[in-house]
């Protein structure tokens, strides 16, 4: 088996992974850092982020306001020490990106321009038109090219973490072009593998977002935190699930029901005004807006199309000039995928699975409880997003905590002696597992697409916007049976060269594990908070649940759920008030 | 509209065959479907061994470039309804080695990308704490278009020069170099020009403009090449007249 090594291994070439790699190269120039990614880094899903990235920059804003918006937006489940570090380091990270060439939109005098965003009380969202993630990712990737210390394994698919003597010491990965299974050892590993939206049928997430890193960490014994918190974004295009950015509303767009009525006014989100008002109406937080949609639907006030219920997002009154300047991608996407021009027509939208608040449990430096293993970005849960992430905090998070994890992992790696010999045997076992389970397996009758579709249905029914005990319980049992049926999977493709059916199978197995943690964490949290709404427990219950859930892998399949307290520094739990 | 479409797909499995072959699948026709949806239908329901790249399904990650009925396209942004009732033929992009089925080898481009030094080059960097480099909206506009490239490789696949002369650095890489050259924060234009002039390529471009025509993001790489040739030529003339340098 081909064995290679480096000092710090970053899994994932999205925003978090690339920022982490640069942090290693800058703080410890003597260390060898490698980025391994199942797609070329610039294909990572950070590329699709549209609206912007939040950081305090204007004189009228303050770090405390950003922290408060984040904490109240997260329904008090954020760790406040993490939030304080986040808002403090955000401006410098964003400026660094500016210095690296990110084409941020500007004021007339050349200063950075900012736009309002949902749940934020002051304008603080930096943007590069409505292709912020695209520019951010390409800027970061192109910047990594100037560091010779950063090595890359492009199109390598990680299948396992190597753990020896109680610490993580590398990974096993398939080189896609040849099918070779390789072991890459390292003194520290940082998981930056992104989210897991593809567990659900209707999502803004790309095909590569399958919770790989979450499952890898979970299988290696690290807990997944707050997995019950799944964000629905209120405005996805029916059928494709393509996102219409929140910026469309922050620039002044309206949400209208079938009667042309701005229905959010009926749900304690303020009164309609022609111009957008911070933390009010269409600029309320995403969890609340998605919940309002369901209530409108129950009242029979939504529209019905071939792909289910929807409402209208109206940006016509913004005018062609503003739309082309600040929302060109919205127009491009609508024209291309819905065949309508938002300058003249209303956009059909409905809530869509968008973001995972939960993830691999880390401390404020990105360290997981497993020695040598770090995590950052959407795969991780630090946690600054609590029960509901505010739009535009995630792109900033991947920079701030990508950098933090990079620095911490480098410092740790510099102290380590090298890989233990037992790892080679582990890697050989993994190679054998892949061959026997998938490539040389005879018999088996299940297809990936069938199992995936069933998982989708289970998750949508049980872990959607509203949840209940009975449905979640049933879902847990059904997922378990799916996992058993997965053992009976059969692949059409037995080749070694770029076998995407093999990777799809491995991704499905990751998703099934992560789905289990979502359902079990949701089942145990008998309260409603942020994006987790239990119709059988409609109130927030700070007595019992001002706590993070931790899902551990247990011996026989189902996860074991434990809790740890939320860190409160200066903002005691309060009522979430919007529209006033 | 018909209820099914004949989708012919190029297959190449190096472990099994020495030459590419074609395979035809009958797939349902849906008016909302893009070509990529049809390929996924094949993979999910009919034949799991078909390999192709994709990710975002919204025209921004640049993974899904293939030839559709002879023209380089993003398959996630190309609708079946643009072709039916005619049959649809999907092939890998031209001028790249084929790894497997519709997957091509991008190693050459990834090398070229690095060669043009696509990062901000300055003699002096100011620490982030001192704030942003000012850049007016007009200054942003001068390079913005060239910054929109998603590295989808359609332009390489359409470029006759690249087809003949694989060492040609190519449309997207030149556009990217120009993106940094025109950025008011950058001071690396001379360095990049040196690199580009060393490679033959740029002078061979006959300005066919095929690259600009196929570009799904309106980057206009042909325009970038043209600009480059102009600055390149002026600098070359100046360097004859003023051999001690022009900066
Ligand atoms: C449509 C859309 C719009 C958004 N808009 C905004 C916005 O405006 N503002 C905002 O703040 N946030 C936004 N978000 C959220 C934000 O973009 C993401 O949370 C963030 O980009 C995640 O970055 P990441 O680096 O953690 O992961 P990703 O960018 O998803 O990268 C994951 C990386 O891990 C690699 N990987 C995964 N599994 C494996 C494996 N098994 N082996 C090897 N490599 C692997 C992948 O190849 C990839 O390189 C948006 C999200 C979506 C989907
Ligand atoms: S210039 Fe256009 S066609 Fe060429 S790689 Fe970039 S986006 Fe694709
Ligand atoms: S799948 Fe991303 S551009 Fe087509």
Coordinates of C-alpha atoms in Angstrom, one line a residue, chain B residues 1-246:
Chain B
X1 CA -43.5 16.7 -26.8
X2 CA -42.4 13.1 -26.7
X3 CA -42.5 11.2 -23.4
X4 CA -38.9 9.7 -23.8
X5 CA -35.6 10.8 -25.2
X6 CA -32.7 8.8 -26.6
X7 CA -29.6 9.7 -24.7
X8 CA -26.4 8.5 -26.3
X9 CA -23.4 8.7 -23.9
X10 CA -19.7 8.1 -24.6
X11 CA -18.4 5.3 -22.5
X12 CA -14.8 4.6 -21.8
X13 CA -13.7 2.1 -19.2
X14 CA -9.9 1.7 -19.4
X15 CA -10.0 -1.7 -17.6
X16 CA -12.4 -3.1 -20.2
X17 CA -11.9 -1.3 -23.5
X18 CA -9.1 0.4 -25.4
X19 CA -11.3 2.8 -27.4
X20 CA -14.3 4.9 -26.3
X21 CA -17.7 3.5 -27.4
X22 CA -21.2 4.8 -27.2
X23 CA -24.2 3.5 -25.3
X24 CA -27.8 4.7 -25.8
X25 CA -30.3 4.9 -23.0
X26 CA -34.0 5.6 -23.2
X27 CA -34.9 8.1 -20.6
X28 CA -38.1 9.9 -19.6
X29 CA -38.5 13.4 -21.0
X30 CA -39.3 16.0 -18.4
X31 CA -39.4 19.6 -19.3
X32 CA -37.7 20.7 -16.1
X33 CA -34.8 18.3 -16.6
X34 CA -31.3 19.4 -17.5
X35 CA -29.0 17.0 -19.2
X36 CA -27.3 16.3 -15.9
X37 CA -30.7 15.1 -14.5
X38 CA -30.9 12.6 -17.4
X39 CA -27.4 11.4 -16.6
X40 CA -28.4 11.0 -13.0
X41 CA -31.5 9.1 -14.0
X42 CA -29.2 6.7 -15.9
X43 CA -26.9 6.3 -13.0
X44 CA -29.6 5.8 -10.4
X45 CA -32.1 3.6 -12.3
X46 CA -30.5 2.0 -15.3
X47 CA -26.7 1.7 -15.1
X48 CA -24.8 2.6 -11.9
X49 CA -21.5 2.3 -13.8
X50 CA -21.7 5.5 -15.7
X51 CA -19.2 8.0 -14.4
X52 CA -19.4 11.8 -14.6
X53 CA -18.6 14.7 -12.3
X54 CA -21.2 17.1 -10.8
X55 CA -21.9 18.9 -7.6
X56 CA -23.8 22.1 -7.3
X57 CA -26.5 21.7 -10.0
X58 CA -26.7 25.5 -10.2
X59 CA -24.0 26.4 -12.6
X60 CA -21.4 27.7 -10.2
X61 CA -19.1 24.9 -9.2
X62 CA -17.8 24.2 -12.7
X63 CA -17.7 20.4 -12.4
X64 CA -20.2 19.3 -15.0
X65 CA -18.7 20.5 -18.3
X66 CA -19.3 18.0 -21.2
X67 CA -20.0 18.1 -24.9
X68 CA -23.7 18.1 -25.7
X69 CA -24.5 17.4 -29.3
X70 CA -21.0 18.6 -30.2
X71 CA -20.9 21.8 -28.2
X72 CA -19.2 22.3 -24.8
X73 CA -21.9 22.9 -22.2
X74 CA -22.5 22.9 -18.4
X75 CA -24.8 20.0 -18.3
X76 CA -26.6 21.3 -15.2
X77 CA -27.6 24.4 -17.1
X78 CA -28.6 22.8 -20.4
X79 CA -32.2 21.7 -20.7
X80 CA -33.3 18.6 -22.5
X81 CA -36.1 20.7 -24.0
X82 CA -33.5 22.6 -26.0
X83 CA -32.9 19.5 -28.1
X84 CA -35.9 17.2 -28.0
X85 CA -37.4 15.6 -30.1
X86 CA -33.9 15.2 -31.5
X87 CA -31.7 12.7 -29.8
X88 CA -29.1 13.9 -27.4
X89 CA -25.4 12.9 -27.4
X90 CA -23.1 13.5 -24.5
X91 CA -19.4 13.2 -24.7
X92 CA -16.4 14.3 -22.6
X93 CA -14.8 17.7 -23.3
X94 CA -12.4 17.7 -26.2
X95 CA -8.6 18.1 -25.9
X96 CA -8.3 16.6 -22.4
X97 CA -7.3 13.0 -21.8
X98 CA -10.3 11.0 -20.8
X99 CA -10.0 9.2 -17.4
X100 CA -13.3 7.3 -17.6
X101 CA -16.6 7.8 -19.4
X102 CA -17.3 11.6 -19.2
X103 CA -14.6 12.4 -16.7
X104 CA -11.5 14.2 -18.1
X105 CA -8.1 14.8 -16.7
X106 CA -7.6 18.4 -15.5
X107 CA -4.0 18.1 -14.3
X108 CA -2.7 20.2 -17.1
X109 CA -5.0 23.1 -16.3
X110 CA -4.3 22.9 -12.6
X111 CA -0.6 23.4 -13.4
X112 CA -1.3 26.3 -15.7
X113 CA -3.5 27.9 -13.2
X114 CA -0.6 28.1 -10.7
X115 CA 1.8 29.3 -13.4
X116 CA 0.0 32.6 -13.9
X117 CA 0.3 33.5 -10.2
X118 CA -3.3 34.1 -9.6
X119 CA -2.9 36.0 -6.3
X120 CA -2.3 39.5 -5.2
X121 CA 1.4 40.5 -5.6
X122 CA 2.6 43.6 -3.8
X123 CA 5.9 45.0 -2.8
X124 CA 4.5 46.1 0.5
X125 CA 1.6 44.5 2.3
X126 CA -0.3 46.4 5.0
X127 CA -1.5 44.4 8.0
X128 CA -5.2 43.8 8.0
X129 CA -5.6 45.8 11.2
X130 CA -4.9 48.9 9.2
X131 CA -8.0 48.4 7.2
X132 CA -8.9 47.7 3.6
X133 CA -7.1 48.8 0.4
X134 CA -9.5 51.3 -1.1
X135 CA -11.0 50.3 -4.4
X136 CA -13.8 52.3 -6.0
X137 CA -16.7 50.6 -7.8
X138 CA -15.3 51.7 -11.1
X139 CA -11.9 50.1 -10.3
X140 CA -13.8 47.0 -9.3
X141 CA -15.6 47.0 -12.6
X142 CA -12.4 47.0 -14.6
X143 CA -11.6 43.4 -13.6
X144 CA -14.9 42.0 -12.2
X145 CA -15.8 40.2 -15.4
X146 CA -12.6 38.3 -15.5
X147 CA -13.1 37.3 -11.9
X148 CA -16.3 35.4 -12.8
X149 CA -14.5 32.3 -14.2
X150 CA -15.7 29.0 -12.7
X151 CA -12.9 26.9 -14.2
X152 CA -15.4 24.8 -16.1
X153 CA -13.0 24.2 -19.0
X154 CA -15.6 24.8 -21.8
X155 CA -13.3 27.4 -23.3
X156 CA -10.4 25.0 -23.5
X157 CA -12.5 22.4 -25.1
X158 CA -13.6 25.0 -27.7
X159 CA -10.2 26.4 -28.4
X160 CA -8.6 25.3 -31.7
X161 CA -5.2 26.5 -30.6
X162 CA -5.3 24.4 -27.4
X163 CA -6.3 21.5 -29.5
X164 CA -3.2 21.9 -31.7
X165 CA -0.8 23.1 -29.1
X166 CA -1.4 21.7 -25.6
X167 CA 1.3 23.9 -24.2
X168 CA -0.9 27.0 -24.8
X169 CA -1.7 28.4 -21.4
X170 CA -5.3 28.8 -22.5
X171 CA -8.2 31.2 -22.3
X172 CA -9.3 30.8 -18.6
X173 CA -5.7 31.1 -17.3
X174 CA -5.1 34.2 -19.3
X175 CA -8.3 35.7 -18.2
X176 CA -7.4 35.0 -14.6
X177 CA -4.0 36.6 -15.0
X178 CA -5.7 39.6 -16.5
X179 CA -8.2 39.6 -13.5
X180 CA -5.2 40.2 -11.2
X181 CA -3.3 42.6 -13.5
X182 CA -6.3 44.9 -13.7
X183 CA -7.0 44.8 -9.9
X184 CA -6.0 48.1 -8.4
X185 CA -4.5 46.3 -5.4
X186 CA -2.1 44.3 -7.4
X187 CA 1.4 45.1 -8.6
X188 CA 2.3 41.8 -10.3
X189 CA 1.4 42.6 -13.9
X190 CA 5.1 42.7 -15.1
X191 CA 5.9 39.4 -13.4
X192 CA 2.9 37.7 -15.1
X193 CA 3.6 39.2 -18.4
X194 CA 7.0 37.7 -18.3
X195 CA 5.5 34.3 -17.7
X196 CA 2.9 34.6 -20.4
X197 CA 5.3 35.9 -23.0
X198 CA 7.7 33.0 -22.4
X199 CA 4.9 30.6 -23.3
X200 CA 4.3 30.7 -27.0
X201 CA 0.5 30.3 -26.9
X202 CA -0.7 33.8 -26.5
X203 CA 0.9 35.0 -29.7
X204 CA -0.7 32.0 -31.6
X205 CA -4.2 32.9 -30.6
X206 CA -5.8 34.0 -33.8
X207 CA -8.7 35.6 -32.0
X208 CA -11.2 33.0 -33.2
X209 CA -13.3 33.9 -30.2
X210 CA -14.8 30.4 -29.7
X211 CA -13.8 30.6 -26.1
X212 CA -15.9 33.6 -25.4
X213 CA -18.9 32.1 -27.3
X214 CA -19.0 29.0 -25.1
X215 CA -18.3 30.7 -21.8
X216 CA -21.3 30.2 -19.6
X217 CA -20.3 33.0 -17.2
X218 CA -19.6 35.8 -19.8
X219 CA -16.0 36.0 -18.8
X220 CA -14.9 37.0 -22.3
X221 CA -11.5 35.2 -22.2
X222 CA -11.0 36.3 -25.8
X223 CA -11.2 39.9 -24.7
X224 CA -8.6 39.2 -22.0
X225 CA -6.2 37.7 -24.5
X226 CA -6.7 40.6 -26.8
X227 CA -5.9 43.1 -24.0
X228 CA -2.9 41.0 -23.1
X229 CA -1.6 41.0 -26.6
X230 CA -1.9 44.8 -26.7
X231 CA 0.0 45.4 -23.4
X232 CA 2.4 42.7 -24.3
X233 CA 3.2 44.2 -27.7
X234 CA 3.5 47.8 -26.3
X235 CA 5.8 46.6 -23.6
X236 CA 7.8 44.7 -26.1
X237 CA 8.2 47.8 -28.3
X238 CA 9.0 49.9 -25.2
X239 CA 11.6 47.4 -24.0
X240 CA 13.4 47.8 -27.4
X241 CA 13.3 51.6 -27.0
X242 CA 13.9 51.7 -23.2
X243 CA 15.9 48.5 -22.5
X244 CA 16.3 49.4 -18.8
X245 CA 12.7 48.7 -18.1
X246 CA 9.3 50.2 -18.4

